[in-house]
Coordinates of C-alpha atoms in Angstrom, one line a residue:
X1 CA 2.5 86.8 121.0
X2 CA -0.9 87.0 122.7
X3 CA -4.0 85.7 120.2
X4 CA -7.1 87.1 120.4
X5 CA -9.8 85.0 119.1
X6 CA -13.0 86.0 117.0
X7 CA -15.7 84.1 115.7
X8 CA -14.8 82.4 112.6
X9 CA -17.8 83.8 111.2
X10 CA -16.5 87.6 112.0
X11 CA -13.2 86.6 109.3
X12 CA -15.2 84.3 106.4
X13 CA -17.3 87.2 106.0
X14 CA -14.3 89.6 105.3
X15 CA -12.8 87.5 102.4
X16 CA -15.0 88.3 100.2
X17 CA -14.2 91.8 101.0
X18 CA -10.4 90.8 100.2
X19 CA -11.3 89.9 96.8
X20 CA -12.4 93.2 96.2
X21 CA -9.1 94.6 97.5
X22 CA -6.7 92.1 95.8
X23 CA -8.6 93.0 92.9
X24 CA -8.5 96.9 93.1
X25 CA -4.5 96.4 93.6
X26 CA -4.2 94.3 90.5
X27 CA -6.3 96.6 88.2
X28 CA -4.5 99.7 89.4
X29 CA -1.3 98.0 88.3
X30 CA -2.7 97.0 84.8
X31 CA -1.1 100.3 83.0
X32 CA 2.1 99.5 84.8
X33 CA 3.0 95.7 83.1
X34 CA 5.6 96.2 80.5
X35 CA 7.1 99.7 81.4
X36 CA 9.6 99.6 83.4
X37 CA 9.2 100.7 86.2
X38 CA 8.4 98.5 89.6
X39 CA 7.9 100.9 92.1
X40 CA 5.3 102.9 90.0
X41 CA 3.7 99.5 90.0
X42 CA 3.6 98.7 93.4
X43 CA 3.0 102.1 94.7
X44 CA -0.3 101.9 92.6
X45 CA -1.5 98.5 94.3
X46 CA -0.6 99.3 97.6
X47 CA -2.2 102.6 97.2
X48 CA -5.6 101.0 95.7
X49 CA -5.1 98.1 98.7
X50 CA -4.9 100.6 101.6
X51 CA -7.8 102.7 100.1
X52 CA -10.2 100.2 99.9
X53 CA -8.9 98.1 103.3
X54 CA -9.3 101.4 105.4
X55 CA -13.3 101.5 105.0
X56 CA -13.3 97.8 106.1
X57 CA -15.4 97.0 109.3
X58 CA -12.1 95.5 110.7
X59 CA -9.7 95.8 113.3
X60 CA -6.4 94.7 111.2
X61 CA -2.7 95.6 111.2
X62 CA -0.3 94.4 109.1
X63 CA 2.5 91.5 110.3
X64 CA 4.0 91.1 106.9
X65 CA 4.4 93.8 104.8
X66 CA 5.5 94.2 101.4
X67 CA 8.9 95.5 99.7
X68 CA 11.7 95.8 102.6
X69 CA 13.7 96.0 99.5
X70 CA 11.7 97.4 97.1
X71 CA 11.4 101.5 96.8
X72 CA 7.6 101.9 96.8
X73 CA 5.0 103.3 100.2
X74 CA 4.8 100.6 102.2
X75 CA 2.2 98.8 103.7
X76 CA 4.2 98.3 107.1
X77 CA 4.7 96.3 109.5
X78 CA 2.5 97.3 112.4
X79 CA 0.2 99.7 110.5
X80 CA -3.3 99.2 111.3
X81 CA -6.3 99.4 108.8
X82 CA -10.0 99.3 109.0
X83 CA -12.4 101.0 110.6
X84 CA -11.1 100.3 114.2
X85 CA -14.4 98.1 114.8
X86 CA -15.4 94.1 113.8
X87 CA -12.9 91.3 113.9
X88 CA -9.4 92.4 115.1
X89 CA -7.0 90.2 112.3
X90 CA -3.5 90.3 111.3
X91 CA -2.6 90.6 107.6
X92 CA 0.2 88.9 105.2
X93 CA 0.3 90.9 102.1
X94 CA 2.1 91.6 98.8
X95 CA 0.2 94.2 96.6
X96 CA 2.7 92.9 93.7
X97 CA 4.4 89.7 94.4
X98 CA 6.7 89.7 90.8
X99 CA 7.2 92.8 90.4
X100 CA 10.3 92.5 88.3
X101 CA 7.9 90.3 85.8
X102 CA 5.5 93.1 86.2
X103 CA 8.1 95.9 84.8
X104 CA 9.3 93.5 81.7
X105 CA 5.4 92.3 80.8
X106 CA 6.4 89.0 81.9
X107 CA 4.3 86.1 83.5
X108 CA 3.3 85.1 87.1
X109 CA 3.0 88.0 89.0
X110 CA 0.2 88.5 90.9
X111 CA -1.6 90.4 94.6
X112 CA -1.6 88.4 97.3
X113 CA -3.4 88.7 100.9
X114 CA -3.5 86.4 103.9
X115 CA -5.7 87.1 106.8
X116 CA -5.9 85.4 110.1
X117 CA -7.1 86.3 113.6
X118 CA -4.8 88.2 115.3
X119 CA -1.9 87.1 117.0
X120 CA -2.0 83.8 114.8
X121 CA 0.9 84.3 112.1
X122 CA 4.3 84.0 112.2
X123 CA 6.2 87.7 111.7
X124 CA 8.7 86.0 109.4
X125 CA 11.2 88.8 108.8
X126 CA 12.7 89.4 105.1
X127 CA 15.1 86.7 104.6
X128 CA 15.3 83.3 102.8
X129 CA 13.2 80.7 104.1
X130 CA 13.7 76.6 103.2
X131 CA 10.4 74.9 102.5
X132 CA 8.7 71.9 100.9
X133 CA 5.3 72.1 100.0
X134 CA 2.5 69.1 99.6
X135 CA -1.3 69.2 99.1
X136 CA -4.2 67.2 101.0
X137 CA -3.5 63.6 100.3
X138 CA 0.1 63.8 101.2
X139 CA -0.3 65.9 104.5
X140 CA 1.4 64.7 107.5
X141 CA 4.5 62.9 104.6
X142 CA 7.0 65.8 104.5
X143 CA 9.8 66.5 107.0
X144 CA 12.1 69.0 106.0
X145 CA 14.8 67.6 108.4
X146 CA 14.8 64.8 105.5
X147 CA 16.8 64.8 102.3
X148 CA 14.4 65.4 99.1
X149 CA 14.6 62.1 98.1
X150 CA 13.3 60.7 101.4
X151 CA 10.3 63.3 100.9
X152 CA 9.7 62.4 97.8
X153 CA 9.5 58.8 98.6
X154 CA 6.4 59.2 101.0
X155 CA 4.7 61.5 99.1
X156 CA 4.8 59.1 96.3
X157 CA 3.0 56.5 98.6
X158 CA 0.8 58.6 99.9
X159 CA -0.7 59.5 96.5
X160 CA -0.3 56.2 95.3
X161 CA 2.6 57.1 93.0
X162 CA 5.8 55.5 92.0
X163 CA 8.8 58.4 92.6
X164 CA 9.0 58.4 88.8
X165 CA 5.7 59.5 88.1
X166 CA 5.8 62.5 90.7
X167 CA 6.5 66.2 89.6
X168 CA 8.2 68.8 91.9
X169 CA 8.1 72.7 91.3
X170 CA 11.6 73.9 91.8
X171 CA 12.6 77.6 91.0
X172 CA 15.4 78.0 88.2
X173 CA 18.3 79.0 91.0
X174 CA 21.8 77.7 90.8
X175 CA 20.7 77.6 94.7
X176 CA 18.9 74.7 93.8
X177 CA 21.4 72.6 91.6
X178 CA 21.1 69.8 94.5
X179 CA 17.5 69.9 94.3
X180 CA 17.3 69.1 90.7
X181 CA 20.4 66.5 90.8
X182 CA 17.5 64.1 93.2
X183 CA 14.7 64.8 91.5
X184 CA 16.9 63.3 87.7
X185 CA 18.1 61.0 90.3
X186 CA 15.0 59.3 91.0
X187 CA 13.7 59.3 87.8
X188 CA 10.8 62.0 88.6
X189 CA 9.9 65.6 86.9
X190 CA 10.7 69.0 87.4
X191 CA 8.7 71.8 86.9
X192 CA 11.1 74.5 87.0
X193 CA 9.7 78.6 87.5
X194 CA 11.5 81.5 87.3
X195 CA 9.3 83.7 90.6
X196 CA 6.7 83.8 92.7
X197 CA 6.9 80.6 94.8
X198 CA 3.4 81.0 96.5
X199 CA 1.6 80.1 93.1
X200 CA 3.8 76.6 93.1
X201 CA 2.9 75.9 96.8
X202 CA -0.6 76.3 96.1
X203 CA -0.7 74.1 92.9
X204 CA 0.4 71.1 95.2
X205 CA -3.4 71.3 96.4
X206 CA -5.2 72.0 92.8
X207 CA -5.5 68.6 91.1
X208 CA -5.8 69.6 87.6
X209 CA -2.2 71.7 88.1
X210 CA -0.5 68.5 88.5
X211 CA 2.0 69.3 90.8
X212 CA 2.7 67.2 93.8
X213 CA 5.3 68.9 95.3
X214 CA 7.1 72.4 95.7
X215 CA 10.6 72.6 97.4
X216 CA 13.1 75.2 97.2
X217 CA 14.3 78.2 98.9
X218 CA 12.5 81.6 98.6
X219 CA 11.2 84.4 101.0
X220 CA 10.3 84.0 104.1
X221 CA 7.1 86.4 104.0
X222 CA 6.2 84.6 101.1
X223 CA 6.5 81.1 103.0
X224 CA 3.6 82.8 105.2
X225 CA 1.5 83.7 102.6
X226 CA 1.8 80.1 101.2
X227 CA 1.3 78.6 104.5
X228 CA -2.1 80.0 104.7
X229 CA -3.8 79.3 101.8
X230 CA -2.6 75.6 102.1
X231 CA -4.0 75.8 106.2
X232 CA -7.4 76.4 104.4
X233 CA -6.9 74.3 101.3
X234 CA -6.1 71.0 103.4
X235 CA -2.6 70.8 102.5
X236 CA 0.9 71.3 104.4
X237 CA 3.6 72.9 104.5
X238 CA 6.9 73.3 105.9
X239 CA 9.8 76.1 106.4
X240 CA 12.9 77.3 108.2
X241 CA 14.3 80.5 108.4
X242 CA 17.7 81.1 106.9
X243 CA 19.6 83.9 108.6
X244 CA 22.7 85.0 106.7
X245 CA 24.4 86.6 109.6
X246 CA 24.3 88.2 112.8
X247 CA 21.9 91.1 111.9
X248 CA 19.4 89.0 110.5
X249 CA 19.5 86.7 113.7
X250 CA 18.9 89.5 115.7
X251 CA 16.1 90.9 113.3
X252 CA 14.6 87.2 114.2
X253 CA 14.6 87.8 118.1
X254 CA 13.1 91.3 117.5
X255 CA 10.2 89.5 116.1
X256 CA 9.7 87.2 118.9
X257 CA 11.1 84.3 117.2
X258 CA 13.6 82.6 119.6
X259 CA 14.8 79.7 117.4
X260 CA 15.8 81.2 114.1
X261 CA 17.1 77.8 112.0
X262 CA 14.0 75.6 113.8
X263 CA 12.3 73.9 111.6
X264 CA 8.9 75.4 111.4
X265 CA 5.6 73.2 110.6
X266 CA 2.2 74.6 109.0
X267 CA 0.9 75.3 112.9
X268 CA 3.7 77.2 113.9
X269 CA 3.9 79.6 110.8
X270 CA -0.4 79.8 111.4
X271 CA -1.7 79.3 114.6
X272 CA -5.4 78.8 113.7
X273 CA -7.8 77.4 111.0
X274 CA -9.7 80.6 111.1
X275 CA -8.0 82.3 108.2
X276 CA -8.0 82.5 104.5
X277 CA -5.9 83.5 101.7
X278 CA -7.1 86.1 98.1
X279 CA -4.7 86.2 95.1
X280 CA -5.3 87.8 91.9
X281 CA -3.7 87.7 88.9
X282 CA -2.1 90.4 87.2
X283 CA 0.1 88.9 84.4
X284 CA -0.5 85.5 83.4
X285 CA 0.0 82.7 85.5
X286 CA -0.4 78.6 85.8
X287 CA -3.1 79.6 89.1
X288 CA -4.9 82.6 87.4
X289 CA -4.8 84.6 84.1
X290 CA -3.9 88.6 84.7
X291 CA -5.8 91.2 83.7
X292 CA -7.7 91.6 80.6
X293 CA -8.7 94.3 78.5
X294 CA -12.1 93.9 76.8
X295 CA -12.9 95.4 73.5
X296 CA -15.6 97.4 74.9
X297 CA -13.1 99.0 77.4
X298 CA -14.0 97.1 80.8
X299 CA -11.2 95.0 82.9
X300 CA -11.7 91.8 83.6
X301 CA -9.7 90.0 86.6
X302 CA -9.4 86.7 87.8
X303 CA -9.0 85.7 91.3
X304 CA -8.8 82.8 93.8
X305 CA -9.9 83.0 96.9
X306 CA -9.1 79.6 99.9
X307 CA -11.3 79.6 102.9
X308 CA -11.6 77.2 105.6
X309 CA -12.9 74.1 103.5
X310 CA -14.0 76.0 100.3
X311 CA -11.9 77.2 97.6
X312 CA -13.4 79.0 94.3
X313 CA -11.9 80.4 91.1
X314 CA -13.5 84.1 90.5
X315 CA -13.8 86.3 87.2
X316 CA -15.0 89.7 87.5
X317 CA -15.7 92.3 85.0
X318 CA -15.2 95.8 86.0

């Protein structure tokens, strides 16, 4: 996978673009939360996302797209967007990560870009990834080749922590029965969700969230997404791919990775600091609040946007 470089200027100046887009997908779902009906949702970000992103001074394509799975138009893997000229970057997206909460009106769903210059991510295929997540005072603490209680035990030094003080976001998954069983086990808290894993990855690095750690198994895109806005926000990260048989090793090698089960750090999954990650809300969640319908008819969004060294919290009234 060849990188091309650009100047870190030419990508900071296109996030604030991003918000714009991440925005436009989550208004467009707005009619969509509570009825049912997932792929009307997500074909109505990823329609607003690739309108907006295609008159964009950019030479992007997509490495991650969104919904193998799901029935909606895709944002593919390998399409390009932009105008063909400026920066040439590689996108992570997910016009609707939740879109099962979207379709029952439930919480924590929300659009979600991550932009790099190209050649820089990881194409993480659709599987299930491992990870363990930590934010900027416990970077450099976590090894994934560890058991959870070893992890936990130097991230609570790093912060200064007993273990019995920390809390870990683990998702409610019988997968995760093990997980749970060492977190009771050393006396510490879990802050169990129900989806969207990238919200609980980025909360390690937002002090006022109170989480110190996320661990679990979720999607591999996902893992990318995460890895991202916790490159820019100071904090790490860690994965490893989870093939569940031959077809999705050989999906792996198709995508240029060579060791499917390695364990993958922060650098591997982004190759460069020159990146940043846009999320906005679209139900509500413990990172943003979704969209809002003011009394005087306008839509008010709230998005979060992680560049290199700078983060900031945005509310926009359309």
């Amino acid at each position: 996978m060849s990188i091309v470089e650009c100047k870190t200027s030419d990508i900071q100046a296109l996030s604030r673009e991003f918000v714009t887009v991440a925005q436009k997908a989550a208004t467009a779902v707005y009619p969509w939360i509570g009825r049912g009906n997932k792929e009307m949702a997500d074909g109505a970000a990823t329609k607003a996302m690739r309108a907006h992103m295609n008159h964009l001074t950019m030479d992007a394509r997509i490495v991650i797209g969104e919904g193998e799975m799901d029935e909606a138009p895709m944002l593919y893997i390998g399409e390009k967007l932009g105008t063909g000229d400026g920066a040439p970057v590689d996108i992570a997206v997910d016009p609707v990560e939740g879109t099962n909460l979207v379709a029952k009106g439930m919480d924590h769903s929300l659009a979600v870009i991550a932009v790099a210059e190209r050649g820089t991510l990881l194409h993480a295929p659709d599987m299930y990834m491992e990870k363990i997540a930590v934010g900027p005072k416990a970077k450099g603490c976590i090894d994934l080749n560890l058991p959870l209680s070893e992890n936990m035990k130097a991230v609570a030094q790093a912060l200064g922590k007993d273990v019995s003080e920390l809390t870990v976001m683990i998702q409610d998954r019988p997968r995760h029965n093990h997980l749970f069983k060492q977190v009771f086990a050393a006396g510490a808290k879990v802050q169990m969700f129900s989806d969207v894993d990238i919200t609980g990855a980025i909360a390690t690095a937002i002090d006022e969230l109170d989480i110190d750690m996320l661990v679990g198994t979720g999607g591999a895109p996902e893992g990318v997404i995460a890895a991202v806005a916790l490159k820019c926000l100071g904090g790490d990260f860690q994965g490893r791919l989870l093939p569940a048989n031959a077809e999705e090793v050989t999906r792996c090698h198709q995508m240029g990775i060579t060791h499917p089960t390695a364990k993958l750090s922060i650098d591997d999954l982004v190759k460069t600091d020159n990146c940043f990650f846009v999320g906005t809300g679209i139900t509500n969640g413990p990172l943003l609040k979704g969209v809002e319908r003011l009394s005087d008819g306008r839509i008010v969004s709230h998005s979060f946007i992680a560049t290199k060294n700078d983060a900031q919290f945005i509310e926009t009234r359309h």
